[in-house]
CSV table of C-alpha atoms in Angstrom, one decimal:
chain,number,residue,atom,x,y,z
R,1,UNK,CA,0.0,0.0,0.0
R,2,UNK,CA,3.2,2.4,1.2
R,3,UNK,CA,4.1,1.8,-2.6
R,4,UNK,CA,0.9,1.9,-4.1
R,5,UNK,CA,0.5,5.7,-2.4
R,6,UNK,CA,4.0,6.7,-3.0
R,7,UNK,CA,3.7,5.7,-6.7
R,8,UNK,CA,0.6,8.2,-6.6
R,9,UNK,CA,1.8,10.8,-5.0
R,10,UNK,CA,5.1,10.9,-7.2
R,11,UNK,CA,2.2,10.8,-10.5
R,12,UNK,CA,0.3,13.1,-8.9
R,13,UNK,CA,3.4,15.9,-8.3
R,14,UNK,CA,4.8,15.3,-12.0
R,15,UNK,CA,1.5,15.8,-13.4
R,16,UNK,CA,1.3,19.2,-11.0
R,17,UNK,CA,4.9,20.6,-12.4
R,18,UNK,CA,4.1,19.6,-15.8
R,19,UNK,CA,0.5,21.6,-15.9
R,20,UNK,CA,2.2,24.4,-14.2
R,21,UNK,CA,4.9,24.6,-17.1
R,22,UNK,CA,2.2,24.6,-19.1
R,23,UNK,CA,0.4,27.4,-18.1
R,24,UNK,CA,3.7,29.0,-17.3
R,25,UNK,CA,4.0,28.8,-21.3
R,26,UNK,CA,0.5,30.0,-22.0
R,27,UNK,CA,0.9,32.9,-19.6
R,28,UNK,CA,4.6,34.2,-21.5
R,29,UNK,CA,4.0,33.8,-24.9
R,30,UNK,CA,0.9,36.5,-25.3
R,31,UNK,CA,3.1,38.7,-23.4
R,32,UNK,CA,6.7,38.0,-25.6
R,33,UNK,CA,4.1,38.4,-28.7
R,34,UNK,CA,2.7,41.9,-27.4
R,35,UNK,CA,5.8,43.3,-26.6
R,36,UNK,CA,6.9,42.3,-30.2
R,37,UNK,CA,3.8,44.1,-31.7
R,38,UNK,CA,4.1,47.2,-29.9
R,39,UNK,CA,7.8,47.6,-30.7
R,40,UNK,CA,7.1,46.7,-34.2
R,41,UNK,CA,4.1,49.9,-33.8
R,42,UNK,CA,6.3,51.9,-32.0
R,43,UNK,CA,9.2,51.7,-34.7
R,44,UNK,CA,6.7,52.2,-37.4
R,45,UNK,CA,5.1,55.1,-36.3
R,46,UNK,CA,8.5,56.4,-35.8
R,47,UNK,CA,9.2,55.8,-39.7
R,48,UNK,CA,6.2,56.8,-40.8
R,49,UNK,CA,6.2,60.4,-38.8
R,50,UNK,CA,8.8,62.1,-40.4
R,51,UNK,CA,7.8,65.5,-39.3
R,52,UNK,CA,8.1,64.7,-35.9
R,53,UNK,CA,11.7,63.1,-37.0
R,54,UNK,CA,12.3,66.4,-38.6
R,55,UNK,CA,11.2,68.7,-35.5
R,56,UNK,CA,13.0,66.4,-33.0
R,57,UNK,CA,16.3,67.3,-35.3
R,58,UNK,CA,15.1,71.1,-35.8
R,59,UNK,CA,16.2,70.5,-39.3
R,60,UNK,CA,14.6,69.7,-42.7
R,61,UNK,CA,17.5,68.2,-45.2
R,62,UNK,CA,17.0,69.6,-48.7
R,63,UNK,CA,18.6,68.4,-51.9
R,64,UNK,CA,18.7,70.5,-55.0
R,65,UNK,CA,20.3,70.9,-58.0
R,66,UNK,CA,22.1,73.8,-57.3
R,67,UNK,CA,23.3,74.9,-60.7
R,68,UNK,CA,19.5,76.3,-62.2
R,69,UNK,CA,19.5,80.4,-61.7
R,70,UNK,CA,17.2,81.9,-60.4
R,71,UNK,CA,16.0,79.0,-58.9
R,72,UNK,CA,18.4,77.3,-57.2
R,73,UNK,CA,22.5,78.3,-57.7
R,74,UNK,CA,25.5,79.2,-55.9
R,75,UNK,CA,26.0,83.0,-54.9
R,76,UNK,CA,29.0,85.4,-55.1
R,77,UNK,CA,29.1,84.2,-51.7
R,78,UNK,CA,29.4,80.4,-52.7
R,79,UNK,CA,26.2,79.7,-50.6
R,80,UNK,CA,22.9,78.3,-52.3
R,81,UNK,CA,20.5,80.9,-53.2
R,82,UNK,CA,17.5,81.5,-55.7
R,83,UNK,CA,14.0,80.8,-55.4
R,84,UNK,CA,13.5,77.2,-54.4
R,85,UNK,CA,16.0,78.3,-51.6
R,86,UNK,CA,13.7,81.2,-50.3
R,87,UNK,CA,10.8,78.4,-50.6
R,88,UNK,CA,12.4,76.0,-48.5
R,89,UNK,CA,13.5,78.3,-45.7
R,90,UNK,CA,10.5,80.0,-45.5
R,91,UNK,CA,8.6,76.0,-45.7
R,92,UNK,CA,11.1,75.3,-42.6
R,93,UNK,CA,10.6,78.4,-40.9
R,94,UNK,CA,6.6,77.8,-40.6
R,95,UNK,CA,7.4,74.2,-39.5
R,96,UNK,CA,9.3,75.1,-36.9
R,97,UNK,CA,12.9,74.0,-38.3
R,98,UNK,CA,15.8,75.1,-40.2
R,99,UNK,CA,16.6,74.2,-43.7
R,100,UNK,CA,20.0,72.4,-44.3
R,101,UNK,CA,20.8,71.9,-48.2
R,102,UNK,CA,22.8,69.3,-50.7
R,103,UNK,CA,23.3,70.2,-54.3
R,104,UNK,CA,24.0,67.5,-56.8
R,105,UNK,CA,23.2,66.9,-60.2
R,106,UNK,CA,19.1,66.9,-61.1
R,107,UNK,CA,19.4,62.9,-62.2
R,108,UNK,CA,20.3,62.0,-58.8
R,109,UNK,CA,17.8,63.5,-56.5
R,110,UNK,CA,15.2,61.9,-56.7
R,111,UNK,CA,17.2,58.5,-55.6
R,112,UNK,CA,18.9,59.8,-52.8
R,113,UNK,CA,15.7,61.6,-51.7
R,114,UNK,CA,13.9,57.5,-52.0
R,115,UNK,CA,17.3,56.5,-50.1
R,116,UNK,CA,16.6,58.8,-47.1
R,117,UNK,CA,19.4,61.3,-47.9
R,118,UNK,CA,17.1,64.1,-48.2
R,119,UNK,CA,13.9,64.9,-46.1
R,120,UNK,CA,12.4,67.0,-49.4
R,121,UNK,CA,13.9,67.6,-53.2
R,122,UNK,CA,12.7,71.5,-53.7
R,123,UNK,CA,14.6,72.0,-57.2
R,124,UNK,CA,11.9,72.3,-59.8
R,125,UNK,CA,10.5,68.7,-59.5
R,126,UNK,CA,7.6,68.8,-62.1
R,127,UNK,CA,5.0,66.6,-60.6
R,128,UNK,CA,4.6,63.8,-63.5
R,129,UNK,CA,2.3,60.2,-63.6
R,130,UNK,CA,5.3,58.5,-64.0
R,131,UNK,CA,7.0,60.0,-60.1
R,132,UNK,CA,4.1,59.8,-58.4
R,133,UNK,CA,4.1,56.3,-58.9
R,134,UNK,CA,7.7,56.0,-56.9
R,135,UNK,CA,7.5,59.5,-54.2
R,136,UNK,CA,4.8,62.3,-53.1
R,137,UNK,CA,4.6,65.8,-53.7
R,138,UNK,CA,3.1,69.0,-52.4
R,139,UNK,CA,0.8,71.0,-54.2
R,140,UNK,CA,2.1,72.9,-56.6
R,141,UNK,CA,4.5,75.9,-56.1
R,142,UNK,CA,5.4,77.0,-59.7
R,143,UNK,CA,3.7,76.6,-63.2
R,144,UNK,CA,6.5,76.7,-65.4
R,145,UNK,CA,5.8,77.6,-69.2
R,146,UNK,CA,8.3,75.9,-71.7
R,147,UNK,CA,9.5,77.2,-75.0
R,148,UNK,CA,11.9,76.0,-78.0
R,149,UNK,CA,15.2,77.6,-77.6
R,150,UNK,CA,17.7,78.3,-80.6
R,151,UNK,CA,20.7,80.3,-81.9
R,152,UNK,CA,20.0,83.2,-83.0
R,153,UNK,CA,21.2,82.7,-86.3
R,154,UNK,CA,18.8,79.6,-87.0
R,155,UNK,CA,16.0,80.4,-88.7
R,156,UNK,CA,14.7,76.9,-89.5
R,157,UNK,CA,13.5,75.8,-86.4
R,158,UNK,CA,9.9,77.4,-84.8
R,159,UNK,CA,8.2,74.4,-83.9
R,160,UNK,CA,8.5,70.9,-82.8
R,161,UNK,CA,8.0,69.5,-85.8
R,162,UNK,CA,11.5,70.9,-87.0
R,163,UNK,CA,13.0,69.0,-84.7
R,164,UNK,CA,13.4,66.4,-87.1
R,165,UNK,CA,17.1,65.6,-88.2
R,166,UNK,CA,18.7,68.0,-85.8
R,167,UNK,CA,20.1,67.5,-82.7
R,168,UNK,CA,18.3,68.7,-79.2
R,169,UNK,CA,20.2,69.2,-76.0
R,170,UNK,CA,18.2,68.9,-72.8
R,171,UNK,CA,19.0,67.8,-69.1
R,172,UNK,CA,19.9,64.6,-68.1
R,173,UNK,CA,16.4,63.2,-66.2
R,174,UNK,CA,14.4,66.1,-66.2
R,175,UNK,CA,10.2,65.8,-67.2
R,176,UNK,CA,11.5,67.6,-70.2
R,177,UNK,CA,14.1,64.7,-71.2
R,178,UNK,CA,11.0,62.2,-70.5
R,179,UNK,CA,8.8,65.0,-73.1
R,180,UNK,CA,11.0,64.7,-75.9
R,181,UNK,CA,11.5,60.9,-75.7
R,182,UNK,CA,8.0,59.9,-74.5
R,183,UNK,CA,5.9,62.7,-76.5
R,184,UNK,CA,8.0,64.2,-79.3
R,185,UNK,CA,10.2,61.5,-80.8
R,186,UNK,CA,7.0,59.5,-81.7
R,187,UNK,CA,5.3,62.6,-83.3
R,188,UNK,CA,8.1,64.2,-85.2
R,189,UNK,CA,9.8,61.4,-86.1
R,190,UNK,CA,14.1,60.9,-85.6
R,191,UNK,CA,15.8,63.3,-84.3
R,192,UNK,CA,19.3,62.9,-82.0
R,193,UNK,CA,18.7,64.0,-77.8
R,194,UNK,CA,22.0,65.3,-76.4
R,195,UNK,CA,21.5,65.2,-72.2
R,196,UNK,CA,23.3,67.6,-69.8
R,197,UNK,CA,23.8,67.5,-65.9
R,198,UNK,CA,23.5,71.4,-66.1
R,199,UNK,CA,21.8,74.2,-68.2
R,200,UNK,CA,24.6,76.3,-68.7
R,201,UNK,CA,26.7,73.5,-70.4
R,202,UNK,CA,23.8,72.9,-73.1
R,203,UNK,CA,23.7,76.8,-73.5
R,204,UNK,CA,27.0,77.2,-74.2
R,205,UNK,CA,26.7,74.1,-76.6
R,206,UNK,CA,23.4,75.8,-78.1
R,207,UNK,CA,25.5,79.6,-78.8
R,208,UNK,CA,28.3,77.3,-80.3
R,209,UNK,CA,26.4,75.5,-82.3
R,210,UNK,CA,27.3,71.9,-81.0
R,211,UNK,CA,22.9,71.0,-80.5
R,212,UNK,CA,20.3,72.6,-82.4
R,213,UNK,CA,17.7,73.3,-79.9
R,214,UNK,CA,16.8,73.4,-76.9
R,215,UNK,CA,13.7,73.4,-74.7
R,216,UNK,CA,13.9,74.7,-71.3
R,217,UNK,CA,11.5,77.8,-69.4
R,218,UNK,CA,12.3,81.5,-69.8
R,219,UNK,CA,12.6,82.0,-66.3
R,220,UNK,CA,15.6,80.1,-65.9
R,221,UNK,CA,17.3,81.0,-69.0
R,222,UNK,CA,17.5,84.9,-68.8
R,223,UNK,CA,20.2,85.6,-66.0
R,224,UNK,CA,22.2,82.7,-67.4
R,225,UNK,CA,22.1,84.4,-70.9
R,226,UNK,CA,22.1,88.0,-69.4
R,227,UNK,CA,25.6,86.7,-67.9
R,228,UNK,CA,27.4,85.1,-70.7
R,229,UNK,CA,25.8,87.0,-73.2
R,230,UNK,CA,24.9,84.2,-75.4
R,231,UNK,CA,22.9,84.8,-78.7
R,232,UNK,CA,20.1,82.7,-78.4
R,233,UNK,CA,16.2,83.4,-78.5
R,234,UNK,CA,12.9,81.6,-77.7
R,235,UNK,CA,10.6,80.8,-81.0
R,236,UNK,CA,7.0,80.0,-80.9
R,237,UNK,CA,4.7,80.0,-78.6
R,238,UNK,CA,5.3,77.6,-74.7
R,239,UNK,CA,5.7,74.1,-76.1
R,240,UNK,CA,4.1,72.9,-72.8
R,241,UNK,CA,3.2,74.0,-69.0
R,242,UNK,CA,4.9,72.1,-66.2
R,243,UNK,CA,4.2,72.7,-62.3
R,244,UNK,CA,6.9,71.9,-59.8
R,245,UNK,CA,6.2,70.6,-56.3
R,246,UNK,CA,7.6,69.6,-53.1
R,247,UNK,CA,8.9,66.1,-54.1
R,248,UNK,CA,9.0,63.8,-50.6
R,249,UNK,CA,8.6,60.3,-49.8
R,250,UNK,CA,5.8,58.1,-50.1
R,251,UNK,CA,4.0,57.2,-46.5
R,252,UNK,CA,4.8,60.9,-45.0
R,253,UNK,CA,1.2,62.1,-45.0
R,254,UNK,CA,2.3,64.2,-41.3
R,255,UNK,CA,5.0,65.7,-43.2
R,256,UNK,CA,3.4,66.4,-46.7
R,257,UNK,CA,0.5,68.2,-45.1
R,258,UNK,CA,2.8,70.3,-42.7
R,259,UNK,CA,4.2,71.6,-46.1
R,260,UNK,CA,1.1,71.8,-48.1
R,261,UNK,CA,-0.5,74.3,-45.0
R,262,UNK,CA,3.1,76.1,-44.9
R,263,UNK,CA,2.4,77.0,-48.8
R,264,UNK,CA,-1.0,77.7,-48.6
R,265,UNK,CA,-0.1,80.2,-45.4
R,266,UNK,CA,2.4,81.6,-47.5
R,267,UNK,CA,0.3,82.4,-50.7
R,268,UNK,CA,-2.4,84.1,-48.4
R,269,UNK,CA,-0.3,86.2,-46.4
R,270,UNK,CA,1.4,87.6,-49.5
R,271,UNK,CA,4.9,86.2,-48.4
R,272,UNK,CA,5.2,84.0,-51.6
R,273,UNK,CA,4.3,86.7,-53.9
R,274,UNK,CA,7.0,89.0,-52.6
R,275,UNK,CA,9.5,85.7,-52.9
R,276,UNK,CA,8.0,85.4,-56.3
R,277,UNK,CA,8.7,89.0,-57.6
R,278,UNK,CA,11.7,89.2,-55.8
R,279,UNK,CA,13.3,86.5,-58.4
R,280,UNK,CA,10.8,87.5,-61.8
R,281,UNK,CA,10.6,90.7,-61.5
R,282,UNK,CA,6.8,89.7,-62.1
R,283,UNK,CA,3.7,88.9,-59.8
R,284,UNK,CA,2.6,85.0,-59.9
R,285,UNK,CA,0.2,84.4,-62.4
R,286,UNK,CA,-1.7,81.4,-60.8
């Protein structure tokens, strides 16, 4: 009998520890998996916020291309300056931050922007189908109106259609590249695209008579020209409009609508306007 109970009681304790592991088990592995979760929230919230990111920093990291008078080029004083510059630190001002910038060539920004090296590209990014697809923008902060630029000695060239045979210099990525290979090419028929990293290479190319053509807004064109005193001229009437943005990334709805209220602030307070005719020497037309 001694044995018979001691055999039970042994059963019965094993069978105790092994229901308590047991539970001990159940009662861990919510918990392990809801501390995982919330982490996991926590760090993507974190991602996702990057205007809180931004604030915590107190500054906004801003690439542009840096070589695109008046709207974004390096001063007598080697700093950036221009138009998207007075844009971005007045944007950063209303957000509560300062504006830090990169220059680099146009083709690049938009990767290193999609690589985190930038917070915001403010360089004349026109907002196209084709980049909305991979980042975000702003609403708009510029319409842009485009024209056919030539020697002044060429008379043969007024319209897209004379395009054909010649050879057309344009920057390397820009919507207007994308234009004249997308839109143009197919219409006109052959003609040779020559790509620069810069505008004032493809002018000097254009008053030398190395490219034919080229298609770029007046805006941008006039103190380079007014500088080197190249003898070019606009033909025709704007080829197309384009509107630039705020490019960002995709998922920073917190930061895109900080921006988008920043701009609108700006435009009704009359602050943009005087940015505006500071660098055109016009009032906004939109």
């Amino acid at each position: 009998m001694k044995t018979r109970k001691r055999g039970f009681l042994v059963t019965t304790l094993m069978a105790l520890a092994m229901f308590s592991l047991v539970l001990s088990a159940c009662g861990t592995k919510p918990e392990a998996a809801n501390s995982s979760n919330g982490a996991g929230s926590s760090n993507e919230a974190a991602a996702g916020n990057q205007l809180e990111a931004i604030k915590k920093a107190g500054v906004i990291k801003v690439g542009m291309m840096g070589t695109y008078q008046p709207y974004n080029f390096l001063n007598d004083k080697k700093e950036l300056d221009g138009f998207d510059v007075d844009i971005a630190n007045e944007l950063a001002k209303r957000i509560g931050v300062k504006a830090e910038f990169t220059a680099q060539e146009f083709s690049g920004l938009i990767p290193s922007l999609q690589k985190k090296k930038f917070d915001a590209v403010i360089s004349q990014v026109t907002i196209t189908p084709d980049r909305e697809k991979v980042i975000d923008f702003t609403e708009p902060y510029i319409t842009n109106n485009v024209n056919i630029i030539v020697n002044n000695k060429t008379n043969d060239i007024t319209k897209l259609e004379d395009f054909k045979g010649k050879t057309i210099g344009v920057g390397l990525g820009t919507n207007d590249e994308s234009y004249l290979r997308n839109e143009v090419l197919p219409k006109v028929g052959d003609f040779e695209i020559k790509t620069y990293d810069d505008v004032i290479t493809s002018l000097k190319d254009l008053n030398s008579g190395r490219i034919d053509a080229t298609i770029n807004n007046l805006y941008a064109l006039k103190p380079i020209v007014d500088k080197n005193a190249f003898q070019i001229k606009a033909v025709g009437e704007p080829i197309k409009s384009d509107q630039a943005g705020v490019a960002i990334n995709k998922d920073t709805p917190e930061l895109k609508a900080a921006l988008n209220k920043a701009l609108k602030e700006m435009k009704e307070d009359g602050t943009y306007k005087t940015i505006f005719k500071k660098w055109f020497g016009e009032e906004p037309k939109e």
